[in-house]
mmCIF file of C-alpha atoms in Angstrom:
data_model
loop_
_atom_site.group_PDB
_atom_site.id
_atom_site.type_symbol
_atom_site.label_atom_id
_atom_site.label_comp_id
_atom_site.label_asym_id
_atom_site.label_seq_id
_atom_site.Cartn_x
_atom_site.Cartn_y
_atom_site.Cartn_z
ATOM 1 C CA PHE O 447 85.394 -71.074 -23.583
ATOM 2 C CA SER O 448 82.269 -71.467 -25.726
ATOM 3 C CA VAL O 449 78.996 -69.604 -25.167
ATOM 4 C CA GLU O 450 77.460 -72.922 -24.102
ATOM 5 C CA GLU O 451 80.058 -73.356 -21.373
ATOM 6 C CA LEU O 452 79.526 -69.835 -20.078
ATOM 7 C CA LYS O 453 75.700 -69.803 -20.188
ATOM 8 C CA ASP O 454 75.319 -70.272 -16.412
ATOM 9 C CA LEU O 455 77.832 -67.512 -15.617
ATOM 10 C CA VAL O 456 76.335 -64.604 -17.554
ATOM 11 C CA LEU O 457 74.244 -62.103 -15.612
ATOM 12 C CA PHE O 458 71.508 -59.718 -16.784
ATOM 13 C CA TYR O 459 69.448 -57.150 -14.901
ATOM 14 C CA SER O 460 65.951 -58.389 -14.061
ATOM 15 C CA SER O 461 62.896 -56.177 -14.447
ATOM 16 C CA THR O 462 61.191 -57.826 -11.493
ATOM 17 C CA GLU O 463 64.096 -58.656 -9.150
ATOM 18 C CA LYS O 464 65.776 -55.299 -9.734
ATOM 19 C CA LYS O 465 69.224 -56.905 -9.699
ATOM 20 C CA LEU O 466 71.540 -59.053 -11.807
ATOM 21 C CA VAL O 467 70.298 -62.622 -12.250
ATOM 22 C CA THR O 468 71.401 -65.756 -14.077
ATOM 23 C CA LEU O 469 69.438 -67.444 -16.862
ATOM 24 C CA LYS O 470 68.867 -70.367 -14.534
ATOM 25 C CA GLU O 471 67.257 -68.088 -11.949
ATOM 26 C CA TYR O 472 65.073 -66.479 -14.614
ATOM 27 C CA VAL O 473 63.814 -69.831 -15.914
ATOM 28 C CA SER O 474 63.051 -71.011 -12.373
ATOM 29 C CA ARG O 475 60.608 -68.105 -11.990
ATOM 30 C CA MET O 476 58.880 -68.416 -15.361
ATOM 31 C CA LYS O 477 55.092 -68.693 -15.355
ATOM 32 C CA PRO O 478 53.723 -72.129 -16.322
ATOM 33 C CA GLU O 479 52.191 -70.733 -19.512
ATOM 34 C CA GLN O 480 55.233 -68.625 -20.467
ATOM 35 C CA LYS O 481 56.877 -69.803 -23.678
ATOM 36 C CA TYR O 482 59.873 -67.491 -24.026
ATOM 37 C CA ILE O 483 62.699 -65.856 -22.106
ATOM 38 C CA TYR O 484 61.926 -62.212 -22.805
ATOM 39 C CA TYR O 485 64.550 -59.509 -23.064
ATOM 40 C CA GLY O 486 64.861 -55.896 -24.114
ATOM 41 C CA CYS O 487 67.820 -53.774 -25.174
ATOM 42 C CA GLY O 488 68.822 -50.265 -24.186
ATOM 43 C CA GLU O 489 71.425 -48.013 -22.639
ATOM 44 C CA THR O 490 70.116 -48.584 -19.069
ATOM 45 C CA PRO O 491 67.649 -50.962 -17.364
ATOM 46 C CA GLU O 492 65.336 -47.995 -16.843
ATOM 47 C CA ARG O 493 65.274 -47.254 -20.568
ATOM 48 C CA VAL O 494 64.514 -50.896 -21.358
ATOM 49 C CA MET O 495 61.720 -51.103 -18.802
ATOM 50 C CA GLY O 496 60.270 -47.896 -20.225
ATOM 51 C CA LEU O 497 59.805 -49.358 -23.699
ATOM 52 C CA PRO O 498 56.136 -49.478 -24.786
ATOM 53 C CA GLN O 499 56.246 -53.250 -25.299
ATOM 54 C CA ALA O 500 57.375 -53.804 -21.695
ATOM 55 C CA GLU O 501 53.896 -52.877 -20.422
ATOM 56 C CA ALA O 502 52.394 -56.022 -21.914
ATOM 57 C CA LEU O 503 54.945 -58.184 -20.081
ATOM 58 C CA GLU O 504 54.323 -56.345 -16.828
ATOM 59 C CA GLU O 505 50.564 -56.892 -17.184
ATOM 60 C CA LYS O 506 51.173 -60.620 -17.576
ATOM 61 C CA GLY O 507 53.577 -60.683 -14.635
ATOM 62 C CA TYR O 508 56.428 -61.849 -16.878
ATOM 63 C CA GLU O 509 60.017 -61.105 -15.986
ATOM 64 C CA MET O 510 62.224 -59.362 -18.550
ATOM 65 C CA LEU O 511 65.997 -59.330 -18.882
ATOM 66 C CA CYS O 512 67.495 -55.893 -19.561
ATOM 67 C CA LEU O 513 70.438 -56.081 -21.966
ATOM 68 C CA THR O 514 72.614 -52.966 -21.717
ATOM 69 C CA ASP O 515 75.915 -54.076 -23.248
ATOM 70 C CA ASN O 516 76.520 -54.084 -27.000
ATOM 71 C CA VAL O 517 77.458 -57.772 -27.031
ATOM 72 C CA ASP O 518 74.550 -59.010 -24.930
ATOM 73 C CA GLU O 519 72.028 -59.680 -27.675
ATOM 74 C CA PHE O 520 74.637 -61.245 -29.962
ATOM 75 C CA ALA O 521 75.515 -63.652 -27.118
ATOM 76 C CA LEU O 522 71.891 -64.670 -26.653
ATOM 77 C CA ARG O 523 71.458 -65.144 -30.381
ATOM 78 C CA MET O 524 74.466 -67.475 -30.410
ATOM 79 C CA LEU O 525 73.067 -69.403 -27.455
ATOM 80 C CA MET O 526 69.609 -69.554 -29.114
ATOM 81 C CA LYS O 527 67.947 -71.360 -26.177
ATOM 82 C CA TYR O 528 68.352 -71.982 -22.487
ATOM 83 C CA ASP O 529 66.762 -75.031 -20.881
ATOM 84 C CA GLU O 530 64.759 -75.482 -24.130
ATOM 85 C CA LYS O 531 63.303 -71.991 -23.761
ATOM 86 C CA GLU O 532 63.828 -69.668 -26.744
ATOM 87 C CA PHE O 533 64.867 -66.028 -26.306
ATOM 88 C CA ARG O 534 62.474 -63.388 -27.559
ATOM 89 C CA ASN O 535 63.318 -59.677 -27.979
ATOM 90 C CA ILE O 536 60.366 -57.549 -26.854
ATOM 91 C CA SER O 537 60.944 -55.396 -29.940
ATOM 92 C CA SER O 538 60.285 -58.318 -32.275
ATOM 93 C CA ASP O 539 57.048 -58.377 -34.241
ATOM 94 C CA ASP O 540 55.252 -61.127 -32.295
ATOM 95 C CA LEU O 541 55.568 -61.620 -28.541
ATOM 96 C CA GLU O 542 52.720 -64.156 -28.487
ATOM 97 C CA LEU O 543 51.106 -62.460 -25.492
ATOM 98 C CA GLU O 544 47.652 -61.893 -26.949
ATOM 99 C CA THR O 545 44.706 -64.185 -26.371
ATOM 100 C CA SER O 546 42.897 -65.637 -29.355
ATOM 101 C CA GLU O 547 40.094 -63.087 -28.843
ATOM 102 C CA GLU O 548 42.577 -60.205 -28.758
ATOM 103 C CA LYS O 549 44.299 -61.484 -31.888
ATOM 104 C CA GLU O 550 40.968 -61.704 -33.695
ATOM 105 C CA LYS O 551 40.044 -58.155 -32.650
ATOM 106 C CA THR O 552 43.420 -56.855 -33.886
ATOM 107 C CA LYS O 553 42.990 -58.721 -37.158
ATOM 108 C CA GLU O 554 39.521 -57.232 -37.683
ATOM 109 C CA LEU O 555 40.798 -53.694 -37.009
ATOM 110 C CA ALA O 556 43.631 -54.204 -39.476
ATOM 111 C CA GLU O 557 41.260 -55.473 -42.129
ATOM 112 C CA GLN O 558 38.759 -52.662 -41.622
ATOM 113 C CA ASN O 559 41.481 -50.028 -41.871
ATOM 114 C CA LYS O 560 43.701 -51.705 -44.464
ATOM 115 C CA GLU O 561 43.659 -48.734 -46.843
ATOM 116 C CA MET O 562 44.647 -46.260 -44.112
ATOM 117 C CA LEU O 563 47.539 -48.469 -42.979
ATOM 118 C CA THR O 564 48.719 -48.876 -46.577
ATOM 119 C CA PHE O 565 48.585 -45.083 -47.020
ATOM 120 C CA LEU O 566 50.768 -44.590 -43.946
ATOM 121 C CA LYS O 567 53.236 -47.226 -45.127
ATOM 122 C CA GLU O 568 53.511 -45.593 -48.540
ATOM 123 C CA SER O 569 53.860 -42.148 -46.967
ATOM 124 C CA LEU O 570 56.806 -43.298 -44.834
ATOM 125 C CA GLY O 571 58.487 -44.896 -47.861
ATOM 126 C CA ASP O 572 61.585 -46.960 -47.219
ATOM 127 C CA LYS O 573 61.693 -45.973 -43.531
ATOM 128 C CA VAL O 574 59.429 -48.910 -42.711
ATOM 129 C CA ALA O 575 58.757 -52.376 -44.008
ATOM 130 C CA ASP O 576 55.148 -52.156 -42.834
ATOM 131 C CA VAL O 577 52.601 -50.287 -40.696
ATOM 132 C CA ARG O 578 50.397 -52.522 -38.560
ATOM 133 C CA VAL O 579 47.711 -52.469 -35.912
ATOM 134 C CA SER O 580 49.204 -53.587 -32.622
ATOM 135 C CA GLY O 581 47.463 -55.633 -29.943
ATOM 136 C CA LYS O 582 50.470 -55.662 -27.596
ATOM 137 C CA LEU O 583 50.520 -51.978 -26.685
ATOM 138 C CA LYS O 584 48.718 -50.674 -23.608
ATOM 139 C CA SER O 585 49.056 -46.935 -22.805
ATOM 140 C CA HIS O 586 51.447 -46.022 -25.619
ATOM 141 C CA PRO O 587 50.084 -45.065 -29.078
ATOM 142 C CA VAL O 588 52.952 -46.499 -31.171
ATOM 143 C CA CYS O 589 56.133 -48.534 -31.109
ATOM 144 C CA ILE O 590 58.842 -49.727 -33.470
ATOM 145 C CA THR O 591 59.257 -53.472 -33.922
ATOM 146 C CA THR O 592 61.341 -55.459 -36.380
ATOM 147 C CA ASP O 593 60.828 -58.319 -38.794
ATOM 148 C CA GLY O 594 63.637 -60.754 -39.417
ATOM 149 C CA MET O 595 66.869 -61.539 -37.574
ATOM 150 C CA ILE O 596 68.301 -57.993 -37.291
ATOM 151 C CA SER O 597 66.914 -55.976 -34.367
ATOM 152 C CA THR O 598 67.188 -52.210 -34.005
ATOM 153 C CA GLU O 599 69.849 -52.686 -31.328
ATOM 154 C CA MET O 600 71.888 -54.988 -33.555
ATOM 155 C CA GLU O 601 71.557 -52.456 -36.363
ATOM 156 C CA LYS O 602 73.020 -49.728 -34.122
ATOM 157 C CA VAL O 603 75.925 -51.890 -32.988
ATOM 158 C CA LEU O 604 76.823 -53.180 -36.444
ATOM 159 C CA ASN O 605 76.623 -49.747 -38.055
ATOM 160 C CA SER O 606 78.893 -48.266 -35.391
ATOM 161 C CA MET O 607 81.744 -50.464 -36.623
ATOM 162 C CA PRO O 608 84.164 -48.908 -39.159
ATOM 163 C CA ALA O 609 84.453 -50.056 -42.744
ATOM 164 C CA ARG O 610 81.204 -51.961 -42.794
ATOM 165 C CA GLU O 611 78.370 -51.863 -45.295
ATOM 166 C CA LYS O 612 75.400 -50.282 -43.519
ATOM 167 C CA ILE O 613 72.908 -52.762 -42.072
ATOM 168 C CA LYS O 614 69.232 -51.920 -41.930
ATOM 169 C CA ALA O 615 66.663 -53.641 -39.740
ATOM 170 C CA GLN O 616 63.219 -54.222 -41.208
ATOM 171 C CA ARG O 617 61.350 -51.690 -39.088
ATOM 172 C CA VAL O 618 57.618 -51.917 -38.532
ATOM 173 C CA LEU O 619 55.553 -49.067 -37.127
ATOM 174 C CA GLU O 620 52.875 -50.549 -34.878
ATOM 175 C CA VAL O 621 49.854 -48.426 -33.932
ATOM 176 C CA ASN O 622 47.793 -49.169 -30.805
ATOM 177 C CA GLY O 623 44.296 -50.026 -32.054
ATOM 178 C CA GLU O 624 42.850 -49.202 -28.592
ATOM 179 C CA HIS O 625 44.442 -45.780 -28.328
ATOM 180 C CA PRO O 626 42.515 -42.561 -29.194
ATOM 181 C CA ILE O 627 45.227 -41.643 -31.679
ATOM 182 C CA PHE O 628 44.221 -44.629 -33.845
ATOM 183 C CA GLN O 629 40.664 -43.301 -34.275
ATOM 184 C CA ARG O 630 42.171 -39.906 -35.087
ATOM 185 C CA LEU O 631 44.241 -41.496 -37.854
ATOM 186 C CA CYS O 632 41.168 -43.238 -39.226
ATOM 187 C CA ASP O 633 39.210 -39.954 -39.246
ATOM 188 C CA LEU O 634 42.048 -38.106 -41.000
ATOM 189 C CA TYR O 635 42.170 -40.746 -43.723
ATOM 190 C CA GLN O 636 38.627 -39.741 -44.645
ATOM 191 C CA SER O 637 39.014 -35.976 -44.182
ATOM 192 C CA ASP O 638 42.647 -34.812 -44.515
ATOM 193 C CA LYS O 639 45.272 -37.141 -45.953
ATOM 194 C CA ASP O 640 47.988 -34.451 -45.917
ATOM 195 C CA ARG O 641 47.552 -34.100 -42.175
ATOM 196 C CA LEU O 642 47.461 -37.886 -41.785
ATOM 197 C CA LYS O 643 50.832 -38.056 -43.537
ATOM 198 C CA LEU O 644 52.182 -35.497 -41.027
ATOM 199 C CA TYR O 645 50.784 -37.506 -38.107
ATOM 200 C CA GLY O 646 52.414 -40.655 -39.444
ATOM 201 C CA GLU O 647 55.821 -39.012 -39.763
ATOM 202 C CA ILE O 648 55.666 -37.558 -36.245
ATOM 203 C CA LEU O 649 54.495 -40.853 -34.715
ATOM 204 C CA TYR O 650 57.308 -42.678 -36.487
ATOM 205 C CA ASP O 651 59.903 -40.255 -35.164
ATOM 206 C CA GLN O 652 58.440 -40.471 -31.664
ATOM 207 C CA ALA O 653 58.649 -44.265 -31.827
ATOM 208 C CA LEU O 654 62.321 -44.039 -32.831
ATOM 209 C CA LEU O 655 63.099 -41.737 -29.910
ATOM 210 C CA ILE O 656 61.399 -44.092 -27.443
ATOM 211 C CA GLU O 657 63.451 -46.942 -28.890
ATOM 212 C CA GLY O 658 66.625 -44.914 -28.292
ATOM 213 C CA ILE O 659 67.347 -44.335 -31.985
ATOM 214 C CA SER O 660 68.708 -40.886 -32.973
ATOM 215 C CA LEU O 661 66.713 -38.973 -35.545
ATOM 216 C CA GLU O 662 68.439 -38.216 -38.812
ATOM 217 C CA ASP O 663 66.957 -34.707 -38.872
ATOM 218 C CA PRO O 664 65.870 -33.408 -35.417
ATOM 219 C CA ALA O 665 65.156 -29.970 -36.862
ATOM 220 C CA ASP O 666 62.647 -31.482 -39.297
ATOM 221 C CA PHE O 667 60.933 -33.298 -36.424
ATOM 222 C CA SER O 668 60.685 -30.015 -34.502
ATOM 223 C CA GLN O 669 59.164 -28.254 -37.520
ATOM 224 C CA LYS O 670 56.572 -31.024 -37.947
ATOM 225 C CA LEU O 671 55.542 -30.692 -34.295
ATOM 226 C CA CYS O 672 55.166 -26.958 -34.729
ATOM 227 C CA GLN O 673 52.970 -27.565 -37.780
ATOM 228 C CA LEU O 674 50.752 -29.787 -35.676
ATOM 229 C CA LEU O 675 50.545 -27.278 -32.844
#
């Protein structure tokens, strides 16, 4: 059987229905203005629904599919679309949920604080492809998103396979421009760049933990937190 032939048989847990649903059922409930079939990846539906990016979907009243099996995202990538609706991972860089006004405000914040964001990116080195102001976050200060075709979940699955060259997703640290921590970062850029670097490293590690990614050096993370305290 091909993926196309099986597309109406696969089931995923729904964030709104709280049960397994088909793609056909999901599409039937989509809002008129909704462009994508949104999904998130994690070990359990609860972990997926707890991702920072999920808040933006909930605010819009959009349903999300929770992918908890290693093969789930690969299957959706192979399918590409369902009923002419593209799939969109909530951990991708652009969910297209912001209004034009919100996008403009985010753009202005990014431009005004370009030097601070560049400093954070350079401080984190090859851990991230970029550090950006986020307009999609609500209560959370930061999140990890990805540029390109490889998501963080796909990275984990591919790197768990033996005898493979290590794959690395293009991670982006997004900082909530409306959160008090953002103003704190801006202030530290003017007054204490060493402390700003420490903040950036801790926020990056926190974002990884929320995403369900193990830290390479948990002891180092603990020491950084102690420094901050």
